[in-house]
Short mmCIF file of C-alpha atoms and ligand atoms in Angstrom, two decimals:
data_model
loop_
_atom_site.label_atom_id
_atom_site.label_comp_id
_atom_site.label_asym_id
_atom_site.label_seq_id
_atom_site.Cartn_x
_atom_site.Cartn_y
_atom_site.Cartn_z
CA MET V 1 162.62 89.92 82.69
CA THR V 2 162.98 93.69 83.02
CA ALA V 3 161.23 95.23 85.99
CA THR V 4 158.45 97.64 85.03
CA VAL V 5 159.11 101.13 86.28
CA ASN V 6 156.11 103.23 87.16
CA PRO V 7 156.77 106.37 85.09
CA LEU V 8 155.13 108.58 87.70
CA ARG V 9 157.74 107.51 90.22
CA ALA V 10 160.75 107.61 87.94
CA GLY V 11 163.30 110.20 89.03
CA ILE V 12 161.73 110.80 92.44
CA ARG V 13 164.37 111.13 95.15
CA LEU V 14 163.39 108.91 98.01
CA GLY V 15 164.64 111.27 100.64
CA PRO V 16 167.51 111.67 103.08
CA THR V 17 168.61 109.25 105.77
CA ALA V 18 168.39 110.31 109.39
CA GLU V 19 171.41 111.01 111.55
CA PRO V 20 172.53 108.48 114.19
CA CYS V 21 170.33 108.76 117.31
CA VAL V 22 168.54 106.99 120.15
CA ILE V 23 164.79 107.31 120.57
CA VAL V 24 163.73 107.04 124.20
CA ILE V 25 160.06 106.10 124.40
CA PHE V 26 158.19 106.86 127.62
CA GLY V 27 155.12 104.65 127.63
CA ALA V 28 157.05 101.88 125.88
CA THR V 29 154.55 99.11 126.52
CA GLY V 30 151.45 101.16 125.64
CA ASP V 31 149.05 100.90 122.78
CA LEU V 32 150.59 103.70 120.73
CA THR V 33 154.09 102.23 120.90
CA ARG V 34 152.87 98.79 119.88
CA ARG V 35 150.41 99.89 117.22
CA LYS V 36 152.24 102.77 115.61
CA LEU V 37 155.72 103.66 116.84
CA LEU V 38 157.51 100.34 116.75
CA PRO V 39 156.07 99.23 113.37
CA ALA V 40 156.93 102.66 111.92
CA LEU V 41 160.51 102.55 113.23
CA TYR V 42 160.98 99.04 111.90
CA ARG V 43 159.69 100.06 108.46
CA LEU V 44 162.06 103.02 108.37
CA ALA V 45 164.98 100.77 109.25
CA GLN V 46 163.91 98.21 106.67
CA GLN V 47 163.89 100.90 104.00
CA HIS V 48 167.35 102.09 105.15
CA LEU V 49 165.93 105.50 106.01
CA ILE V 50 167.47 105.31 109.46
CA PRO V 51 171.12 104.39 109.84
CA ALA V 52 172.53 101.32 111.55
CA GLU V 53 173.71 103.70 114.32
CA PHE V 54 170.26 103.83 115.82
CA ALA V 55 168.65 102.49 119.00
CA VAL V 56 165.36 102.43 120.87
CA LEU V 57 165.26 102.72 124.65
CA GLY V 58 161.84 101.89 126.06
CA VAL V 59 160.77 103.15 129.47
CA ALA V 60 157.63 101.92 131.23
CA ARG V 61 156.40 100.62 134.58
CA GLN V 62 156.45 96.90 133.92
CA GLN V 63 159.58 94.96 135.01
CA MET V 64 161.20 93.35 131.99
CA SER V 65 164.62 92.57 130.54
CA ASP V 66 165.83 93.93 127.18
CA HIS V 67 165.31 90.46 125.82
CA GLU V 68 161.70 90.25 127.01
CA TYR V 69 160.96 93.71 125.67
CA ARG V 70 162.33 92.78 122.25
CA ALA V 71 160.05 89.72 122.22
CA LYS V 72 157.09 91.91 123.13
CA MET V 73 157.88 94.31 120.30
CA ARG V 74 158.24 91.43 117.86
CA GLU V 75 154.70 90.37 118.82
CA ALA V 76 153.49 93.93 118.27
CA LEU V 77 154.97 93.88 114.80
CA THR V 78 153.08 90.69 113.99
CA GLU V 79 149.89 92.14 115.37
CA PHE V 80 150.05 95.66 113.96
CA GLY V 81 152.77 95.75 111.31
CA ASP V 82 152.67 94.38 107.84
CA GLU V 83 153.78 90.85 108.75
CA ASP V 84 154.23 89.78 105.11
CA THR V 85 157.01 92.28 104.72
CA VAL V 86 158.84 91.43 107.96
CA ASP V 87 162.24 89.97 107.19
CA GLU V 88 163.65 87.94 110.12
CA ALA V 89 167.26 88.91 109.41
CA ALA V 90 166.32 92.61 109.25
CA TRP V 91 164.30 92.27 112.46
CA THR V 92 167.16 90.56 114.31
CA SER V 93 169.52 93.33 113.37
CA PHE V 94 166.95 96.03 114.30
CA ALA V 95 166.07 94.26 117.58
CA GLY V 96 169.76 94.28 118.59
CA GLY V 97 169.32 98.02 119.10
CA ILE V 98 166.24 97.81 121.34
CA PHE V 99 166.73 98.28 125.10
CA TYR V 100 164.43 98.68 128.10
CA ILE V 101 164.29 100.31 131.52
CA ALA V 102 161.51 99.80 134.08
CA GLY V 103 160.46 102.63 136.37
CA GLU V 104 157.81 105.04 137.59
CA PHE V 105 157.74 108.32 135.67
CA THR V 106 157.20 110.18 138.93
CA ASP V 107 160.48 108.89 140.49
CA THR V 108 163.85 110.39 139.72
CA GLU V 109 165.56 107.01 139.54
CA PRO V 110 164.49 105.97 136.00
CA TYR V 111 165.86 109.22 134.59
CA THR V 112 169.27 108.59 136.14
CA SER V 113 169.16 105.10 134.65
CA VAL V 114 168.17 106.54 131.27
CA ARG V 115 171.17 108.82 131.45
CA SER V 116 173.69 106.10 132.21
CA ARG V 117 172.08 103.67 129.80
CA LEU V 118 172.23 106.26 127.02
CA LYS V 119 175.99 106.59 127.58
CA GLU V 120 176.44 102.85 127.16
CA ILE V 121 174.22 102.79 124.10
CA ASP V 122 176.15 105.66 122.53
CA GLU V 123 179.32 103.61 122.85
CA GLN V 124 177.80 100.37 121.73
CA ARG V 125 175.69 101.70 118.85
CA LYS V 126 177.71 104.82 117.92
CA THR V 127 174.64 107.03 118.29
CA GLN V 128 176.74 110.16 118.90
CA GLY V 129 174.78 111.54 121.84
CA ASN V 130 171.72 112.47 119.73
CA ARG V 131 168.40 111.76 121.41
CA ILE V 132 164.67 111.94 120.78
CA PHE V 133 162.44 111.67 123.84
CA TYR V 134 159.01 110.45 122.83
CA LEU V 135 156.19 111.06 125.31
CA ALA V 136 153.72 108.30 124.50
CA THR V 137 152.23 108.38 127.99
CA ALA V 138 149.00 109.61 129.51
CA PRO V 139 148.92 113.43 129.17
CA GLU V 140 149.22 114.07 132.92
CA PHE V 141 152.87 112.93 132.69
CA PHE V 142 153.93 115.24 129.84
CA GLY V 143 155.07 118.22 131.88
CA LEU V 144 156.50 116.05 134.63
CA ILE V 145 158.68 113.99 132.26
CA ALA V 146 159.95 117.12 130.52
CA ASN V 147 160.99 118.48 133.93
CA GLN V 148 162.61 115.29 135.05
CA LEU V 149 164.60 115.10 131.83
CA ALA V 150 165.90 118.57 132.49
CA GLN V 151 166.75 117.67 136.12
CA ALA V 152 168.72 114.69 134.84
CA ASN V 153 170.63 116.98 132.49
CA LEU V 154 169.17 115.37 129.43
CA ALA V 155 167.36 118.33 127.88
CA ARG V 156 170.38 120.32 126.67
CA PRO V 157 173.12 118.09 125.32
CA GLU V 158 176.69 119.27 125.01
CA GLY V 159 178.72 119.84 121.89
CA ARG V 160 177.23 119.01 118.54
CA ALA V 161 174.76 116.46 119.86
CA TRP V 162 171.06 117.29 119.81
CA ALA V 163 168.01 116.46 121.92
CA ARG V 164 164.41 116.68 120.72
CA ILE V 165 161.16 115.89 122.43
CA ILE V 166 158.02 114.61 120.74
CA VAL V 167 154.75 115.19 122.59
CA GLU V 168 151.66 113.21 121.75
CA LYS V 169 148.17 114.63 121.78
CA PRO V 170 146.13 115.83 123.58
CA PHE V 171 148.26 118.93 124.10
CA GLY V 172 146.26 120.45 126.92
CA HIS V 173 142.60 120.18 127.72
CA ASP V 174 141.68 123.78 127.06
CA LEU V 175 143.40 127.09 126.41
CA GLU V 176 144.61 127.56 129.95
CA SER V 177 146.09 124.08 130.35
CA ALA V 178 147.70 124.22 126.88
CA ARG V 179 149.34 127.53 127.78
CA ALA V 180 150.54 126.11 131.08
CA LEU V 181 151.96 123.03 129.38
CA ASN V 182 153.68 125.13 126.74
CA ALA V 183 155.21 127.25 129.49
CA GLN V 184 156.40 124.14 131.30
CA PHE V 185 158.09 122.85 128.16
CA ALA V 186 159.54 126.25 127.30
CA ALA V 187 161.20 126.39 130.72
CA VAL V 188 163.33 123.35 129.91
CA PHE V 189 163.45 122.99 126.11
CA GLU V 190 163.87 125.51 123.29
CA GLU V 191 160.92 125.71 120.89
CA HIS V 192 163.03 124.22 118.08
CA GLN V 193 163.52 121.09 120.23
CA ILE V 194 159.78 120.56 120.79
CA TYR V 195 157.79 118.47 118.31
CA ARG V 196 154.04 118.47 119.01
CA ILE V 197 152.60 115.65 117.00
CA ASP V 198 149.41 115.76 114.98
CA HIS V 199 149.32 112.56 112.99
CA TYR V 200 147.05 114.14 110.34
CA LEU V 201 150.05 116.13 109.14
CA GLY V 202 151.88 112.88 108.43
CA LYS V 203 149.17 111.72 106.04
CA GLU V 204 150.31 111.77 102.44
CA THR V 205 147.13 113.46 101.22
CA VAL V 206 147.40 116.20 103.80
CA GLN V 207 150.96 116.95 102.69
CA ASN V 208 149.69 116.96 99.13
CA LEU V 209 147.54 119.99 99.96
CA LEU V 210 150.68 122.14 99.82
CA VAL V 211 151.73 120.66 96.49
CA PHE V 212 148.26 120.87 95.02
CA ARG V 213 147.83 124.49 96.00
CA PHE V 214 151.31 125.84 95.41
CA ALA V 215 152.82 123.70 92.65
CA ASN V 216 149.91 124.35 90.27
CA SER V 217 149.07 127.71 88.85
CA ILE V 218 145.45 127.09 87.90
CA PHE V 219 143.85 126.82 91.35
CA GLU V 220 145.42 129.67 93.28
CA PRO V 221 143.71 132.47 91.28
CA LEU V 222 140.34 130.88 92.16
CA TRP V 223 141.19 130.25 95.80
CA ASN V 224 139.32 133.15 97.38
CA TYR V 225 135.97 134.79 98.13
CA GLN V 226 135.44 135.78 94.50
CA TYR V 227 135.08 132.20 93.28
CA ILE V 228 134.49 130.06 96.34
CA ASP V 229 131.06 129.98 97.96
CA HIS V 230 131.97 127.84 100.94
CA VAL V 231 134.20 124.99 102.12
CA GLN V 232 133.02 121.76 103.76
CA ILE V 233 135.34 119.55 105.73
CA THR V 234 134.00 116.21 106.83
CA ASN V 235 135.75 113.82 109.13
CA ALA V 236 133.48 110.83 109.59
CA GLU V 237 134.40 107.71 111.49
CA ALA V 238 132.46 104.46 111.57
CA ILE V 239 134.22 103.37 114.75
CA GLY V 240 133.08 104.35 118.23
CA VAL V 241 135.39 105.02 121.15
CA GLU V 242 137.12 101.64 120.88
CA GLY V 243 137.65 100.95 124.57
CA ARG V 244 138.86 104.52 125.20
CA GLY V 245 135.61 105.58 126.88
CA ALA V 246 137.35 106.87 130.00
CA TYR V 247 139.60 109.20 127.97
CA TYR V 248 136.87 110.24 125.54
CA GLU V 249 134.46 111.18 128.34
CA GLY V 250 136.78 114.03 129.27
CA ALA V 251 137.47 114.96 125.67
CA GLY V 252 134.58 114.80 123.16
CA ALA V 253 134.69 115.44 119.42
CA LEU V 254 135.63 119.10 119.66
CA ARG V 255 138.78 118.40 121.66
CA ASP V 256 139.61 115.01 120.19
CA MET V 257 139.39 115.87 116.48
CA MET V 258 138.32 119.42 115.72
CA GLN V 259 140.77 121.59 117.66
CA ASN V 260 143.76 119.71 116.29
CA HIS V 261 143.34 117.50 113.20
CA VAL V 262 140.50 119.38 111.50
CA PHE V 263 142.06 122.78 112.22
CA GLN V 264 145.28 121.57 110.59
CA LEU V 265 143.28 120.86 107.44
CA VAL V 266 141.54 124.24 107.70
CA SER V 267 144.83 126.10 107.98
CA LEU V 268 146.33 124.30 104.98
CA ILE V 269 143.31 125.27 102.88
CA ALA V 270 143.07 128.82 104.18
CA MET V 271 146.76 129.84 104.35
CA ASP V 272 148.53 132.16 101.93
CA PRO V 273 151.52 130.87 99.97
CA PRO V 274 154.54 130.55 102.26
CA VAL V 275 157.72 132.36 101.25
CA SER V 276 159.61 129.05 101.31
CA LEU V 277 159.12 125.47 102.41
CA LYS V 278 161.21 126.04 105.53
CA SER V 279 159.47 124.81 108.62
CA ASP V 280 158.86 128.22 110.14
CA ASP V 281 157.76 129.83 106.89
CA VAL V 282 155.08 127.21 106.35
CA ARG V 283 153.96 127.24 109.97
CA GLU V 284 153.91 131.02 110.04
CA GLU V 285 151.39 131.18 107.21
CA LYS V 286 149.18 128.55 108.81
CA VAL V 287 149.17 130.49 112.05
CA ARG V 288 148.50 133.76 110.24
CA ALA V 289 145.39 132.25 108.70
CA LEU V 290 144.08 130.94 112.01
CA LYS V 291 144.73 134.29 113.66
CA THR V 292 142.08 135.81 111.42
CA VAL V 293 139.34 133.37 112.41
CA ARG V 294 136.42 135.46 113.64
CA PRO V 295 135.99 134.92 117.41
CA ILE V 296 132.75 133.19 118.32
CA PRO V 297 130.64 135.44 120.58
CA PRO V 298 129.85 133.51 123.79
CA ASP V 299 126.12 134.35 123.51
CA LEU V 300 125.92 133.16 119.87
CA VAL V 301 127.58 129.77 120.15
CA GLY V 302 124.44 128.08 118.79
CA GLU V 303 124.91 129.93 115.50
CA TYR V 304 128.41 128.61 115.11
CA ALA V 305 128.35 125.11 116.53
CA VAL V 306 126.08 122.16 117.17
CA ARG V 307 126.76 118.83 118.80
CA GLY V 308 125.53 115.27 118.88
CA GLN V 309 125.92 111.99 120.67
CA TYR V 310 125.17 108.59 119.16
CA GLY V 311 122.61 106.17 120.45
CA PRO V 312 122.50 102.49 119.48
CA GLY V 313 122.20 101.56 115.82
CA GLN V 314 123.65 99.64 112.90
CA VAL V 315 127.05 100.50 111.47
CA LEU V 316 128.31 98.66 108.40
CA GLY V 317 125.86 95.82 109.05
CA GLN V 318 126.75 95.45 112.76
CA THR V 319 124.47 96.28 115.66
CA VAL V 320 126.33 98.58 118.00
CA ASP V 321 125.71 100.11 121.42
CA GLY V 322 125.05 103.74 122.05
CA TYR V 323 127.83 105.91 123.46
CA ARG V 324 126.35 105.87 126.95
CA GLU V 325 126.57 102.06 126.96
CA GLU V 326 130.29 102.01 126.13
CA PRO V 327 132.67 100.86 128.91
CA GLY V 328 134.07 103.75 130.93
CA VAL V 329 131.26 106.11 129.89
CA ASP V 330 128.75 107.73 132.24
CA THR V 331 125.24 106.44 131.57
CA GLN V 332 124.05 110.07 131.61
CA SER V 333 127.06 111.40 129.71
CA SER V 334 126.82 114.80 128.08
CA THR V 335 130.03 114.35 126.04
CA GLU V 336 129.61 115.03 122.34
CA THR V 337 130.66 112.36 119.84
CA PHE V 338 129.76 114.61 116.91
CA ALA V 339 130.33 118.30 116.32
CA VAL V 340 129.63 120.78 113.56
CA LEU V 341 131.38 124.07 113.55
CA LYS V 342 131.20 127.09 111.26
CA ILE V 343 134.19 129.36 111.05
CA LYS V 344 134.69 132.56 109.16
CA PHE V 345 137.85 134.46 108.48
CA ASP V 346 138.21 138.19 108.85
CA ASN V 347 140.67 138.55 106.03
CA TRP V 348 140.79 139.62 102.42
CA ARG V 349 141.00 136.16 100.83
CA TRP V 350 138.10 134.56 102.71
CA ALA V 351 135.75 137.48 103.36
CA ASN V 352 132.36 135.95 104.15
CA VAL V 353 133.23 132.45 102.95
CA PRO V 354 132.03 130.02 105.62
CA PHE V 355 134.01 126.88 106.39
CA TYR V 356 131.63 124.19 107.68
CA LEU V 357 133.42 121.52 109.66
CA ARG V 358 131.89 118.27 110.88
CA SER V 359 133.45 115.42 112.74
CA GLY V 360 131.81 112.45 114.36
CA LYS V 361 132.04 108.90 115.51
CA ARG V 362 129.75 106.00 114.61
CA LEU V 363 128.64 107.61 111.38
CA GLN V 364 127.67 105.66 108.30
CA LYS V 365 131.20 105.15 107.02
CA ARG V 366 134.79 106.30 107.37
CA VAL V 367 135.56 109.26 105.17
CA THR V 368 137.61 112.40 105.54
CA GLU V 369 137.36 114.95 102.76
CA ILE V 370 137.62 118.62 101.98
CA ALA V 371 135.07 119.93 99.49
CA ILE V 372 135.57 123.34 97.93
CA HIS V 373 132.19 124.56 96.64
CA PHE V 374 132.59 127.16 93.94
CA LYS V 375 130.09 129.92 93.21
CA GLU V 376 127.47 129.49 90.55
CA VAL V 377 128.04 130.93 87.09
CA PRO V 378 127.22 134.68 87.10
CA HIS V 379 124.60 134.32 84.39
CA ARG V 380 122.43 131.28 83.66
CA LEU V 381 122.64 130.58 79.97
CA PHE V 382 121.30 127.03 80.02
CA THR V 383 117.86 127.78 81.34
CA ASP V 384 116.20 125.15 79.14
CA SER V 385 118.43 122.27 80.16
CA ASP V 386 116.60 119.48 82.03
CA ALA V 387 119.16 119.30 84.83
CA PRO V 388 119.41 122.17 87.33
CA LEU V 389 122.69 124.00 87.22
CA GLU V 390 125.01 122.94 89.97
CA PRO V 391 128.14 124.67 91.16
CA ASN V 392 131.58 123.13 90.58
CA VAL V 393 132.99 121.21 93.49
CA LEU V 394 136.58 120.27 94.06
CA VAL V 395 136.88 117.35 96.47
CA ILE V 396 140.13 116.41 98.14
CA ARG V 397 139.73 112.96 99.67
CA ILE V 398 142.05 112.56 102.61
CA GLN V 399 141.00 108.98 103.37
CA PRO V 400 140.14 106.31 102.29
CA ASN V 401 140.40 106.17 98.44
CA GLU V 402 142.81 109.09 98.57
CA GLY V 403 142.51 111.38 95.59
CA ILE V 404 141.10 114.55 94.08
CA THR V 405 137.90 114.99 92.08
CA LEU V 406 136.60 117.98 90.19
CA ARG V 407 132.90 118.03 89.38
CA PHE V 408 131.75 119.94 86.34
CA GLY V 409 128.85 120.07 83.90
CA ALA V 410 129.14 118.32 80.51
CA LYS V 411 126.78 118.08 77.57
CA LEU V 412 124.87 114.83 77.43
CA PRO V 413 125.40 113.35 73.93
CA GLY V 414 122.32 113.82 71.73
CA GLN V 415 120.40 116.43 69.81
CA ALA V 416 119.19 118.41 72.80
CA MET V 417 121.31 120.65 75.01
CA ARG V 418 121.18 118.62 78.17
CA ILE V 419 123.70 118.81 81.00
CA ARG V 420 125.03 116.09 83.26
CA TRP V 421 127.41 116.45 86.20
CA VAL V 422 130.54 114.46 85.73
CA ASN V 423 133.85 114.02 87.56
CA MET V 424 137.45 114.44 86.63
CA ASP V 425 139.20 112.05 88.95
CA PHE V 426 142.71 111.52 90.26
CA ARG V 427 143.31 108.51 92.48
CA TYR V 428 146.50 108.11 94.42
CA GLY V 429 146.45 104.32 94.34
CA SER V 430 146.08 103.85 90.60
CA SER V 431 148.23 106.81 89.54
CA PHE V 432 151.31 106.05 91.63
CA GLY V 433 150.82 102.34 92.26
CA VAL V 434 152.40 102.48 95.71
CA LYS V 435 150.98 102.35 99.20
CA PRO V 436 151.57 105.69 100.95
CA PRO V 437 153.75 105.43 104.05
CA GLU V 438 152.09 105.44 107.46
CA ALA V 439 151.81 108.92 109.00
CA TYR V 440 154.09 107.96 111.90
CA GLU V 441 156.88 106.86 109.57
CA ARG V 442 157.06 110.27 107.96
CA LEU V 443 156.74 112.15 111.24
CA LEU V 444 159.37 110.15 113.10
CA LEU V 445 161.79 110.47 110.22
CA ASP V 446 161.22 114.23 110.02
CA CYS V 447 161.99 114.60 113.70
CA MET V 448 165.22 112.64 113.26
CA LEU V 449 166.07 115.00 110.40
CA GLY V 450 165.28 118.04 112.53
CA ASP V 451 162.41 119.13 110.30
CA SER V 452 159.40 120.36 112.27
CA THR V 453 157.26 121.52 109.33
CA LEU V 454 154.73 118.75 109.96
CA TYR V 455 154.53 119.37 113.69
CA ALA V 456 152.35 121.90 115.48
CA ARG V 457 154.02 125.07 116.70
CA ARG V 458 153.28 126.51 120.12
CA ASP V 459 151.12 129.39 118.82
CA MET V 460 149.14 127.09 116.50
CA VAL V 461 148.09 124.84 119.37
CA GLU V 462 147.06 127.79 121.50
CA LEU V 463 145.13 129.38 118.64
CA GLY V 464 143.20 126.15 118.14
CA TRP V 465 142.16 126.19 121.78
CA GLU V 466 141.34 129.88 121.63
CA ILE V 467 138.92 129.35 118.74
CA VAL V 468 137.00 126.55 120.45
CA ALA V 469 137.12 128.08 123.96
CA PRO V 470 133.69 129.83 123.81
CA ILE V 471 132.09 126.61 122.56
CA LEU V 472 133.68 124.49 125.27
CA ASP V 473 132.49 126.99 127.88
CA ALA V 474 128.96 127.10 126.53
CA TRP V 475 128.66 123.33 126.18
CA LYS V 476 129.96 122.80 129.69
CA THR V 477 127.17 124.82 131.20
CA THR V 478 124.21 123.92 129.00
CA ALA V 479 122.64 120.47 129.12
CA PHE V 480 121.63 118.76 125.93
CA ASP V 481 119.15 116.09 125.10
CA PHE V 482 121.43 113.19 124.19
CA PRO V 483 121.56 110.81 122.39
CA ASN V 484 120.35 112.69 119.33
CA TYR V 485 121.60 110.55 116.45
CA GLU V 486 121.50 106.91 115.66
CA ALA V 487 124.77 105.06 115.17
CA GLY V 488 125.19 104.46 111.43
CA SER V 489 123.44 107.69 110.40
CA TRP V 490 125.03 110.96 109.26
CA GLY V 491 124.55 112.72 112.57
CA PRO V 492 121.69 114.58 114.25
CA PRO V 493 119.03 116.48 112.24
CA ILE V 494 120.31 119.78 113.69
CA ALA V 495 123.56 119.24 111.77
CA PHE V 496 121.60 119.38 108.52
CA GLU V 497 119.42 122.29 109.60
CA PHE V 498 122.59 124.13 110.56
CA VAL V 499 123.78 124.43 106.95
CA GLU V 500 120.35 124.40 105.32
CA ARG V 501 119.27 127.57 107.09
CA GLU V 502 122.18 129.21 105.24
CA GLY V 503 120.98 127.81 101.91
CA ARG V 504 123.60 125.06 101.69
CA HIS V 505 123.66 121.28 101.97
CA TRP V 506 126.14 118.74 103.20
CA ARG V 507 127.53 116.64 100.40
CA LYS V 508 126.08 113.13 100.26
CA LEU V 509 128.95 110.76 100.98
C1 BG6 Z 601 142.87 110.31 117.07
C2 BG6 Z 601 141.64 110.41 117.92
O1 BG6 Z 601 143.70 111.43 117.27
O2 BG6 Z 601 142.50 110.25 115.70
C3 BG6 Z 601 140.74 109.22 117.67
O3 BG6 Z 601 142.00 110.44 119.29
C4 BG6 Z 601 140.42 109.10 116.20
O4 BG6 Z 601 139.53 109.34 118.42
C5 BG6 Z 601 141.70 109.13 115.38
O5 BG6 Z 601 139.72 107.89 115.99
C6 BG6 Z 601 141.38 109.21 113.90
O6 BG6 Z 601 142.55 109.03 113.15
P1 BG6 Z 601 142.48 108.49 111.66
O7 BG6 Z 601 143.90 108.57 111.20
O8 BG6 Z 601 141.96 107.09 111.74
O9 BG6 Z 601 141.55 109.37 110.91
#
């Protein structure tokens, strides 16, 4: 039988293979390593996207042998990977390159051990002195580990070998701490060695924004204030804080989602065409767009942002607790689990086009989308039609049901001139017939390839904090009557009033 080839995939180059290297994971027994990093690395190896000359060196507090750590990672793969696709022979060969060191991140000893162990691994696995240090720890250790690596002479390798460092989020807690952390990193690593992760950039649909905008000629001429009325970005989650109450209490929706993930989406929609696809050219344009975001006046924060916190309710048929009842959360907490933000750009392309952004937990369902609302037709010709004229909307669905939909008016068949609103639909799943790779697979591979396009640059992170700074300050000092929305709803009534007072409506999702 001949295998059927999906014509949409025919001729697509699957991409380059990474160079030999060792990835040193700090926080090697943590949730992120087990849920995301290890399964992603295994998948890359299974697809031959990383070479045989590759190794993982885990570092964490717990005492364990290499053998025990391998067993632990095998369990993680069963729990969080795609067990059906795990091939025992492939795992055994991959696991042969997994090593472990126990130690406290605050001591100097583990770093000396990392250094000597890396030498041995280089010989054994032929990894050529190339290293990635992955900081999958609590954020308070980020700066400290970077320093210790430098003290141990691990930050600047000799000869042709390279060293890169991946930093997880949150990158800072506010503008000041982000600047301080950036300065700490810059003292020991060069900017081109630093990879600040934002897993939204690893999502296939987010990367598609560049292709959609700049590989097609029909949208770009419309992509400005002349044709676009406003942009809505919704990031709705059905889940709550999932046992991370203690972290979330100090974060809130603005820090946890808006300042990083949602702003990445904003910049990809708002940016001008980059001069090339080189990492710095793409990142430069994203930064240039964010630089023109109109600063929010501290005394007018209420006009630009509103917040919410969920109380108990029903989500997807399940009764759930309110935020204040979650473990690790203050019973009088004033942390927001929902935020709406309006931003405007002081630039030619987006003059007076508001971007409405909303992000929240325990909403009715999980959906992340970008909706571009076009202006109405300049002259209403179909005044006698029974359906009111609606503007065109282009919806880019980031997750789930990834795809793109364009809504337009069509004549209802029959004698009369009646209009109905219909959709032109592209769905990733049915068009390409393949499951998109996990965000972490793409991001880890890019780092091994030395490509930082899908990582946040220093100035981008700081700009994000700068934009939200007045809101964080205002919300810190003003109390709010929480909870103000029921779990399973679409957020507090003020979120609706916020856009309605400007004559607009949130899309029904
Ligand atoms: C993380 C946040 O960065 O992103 C979480 O800390 C959030 O609170 C998660 O749930 C959402 O990611 P995704 O990929 O499920 O949309």
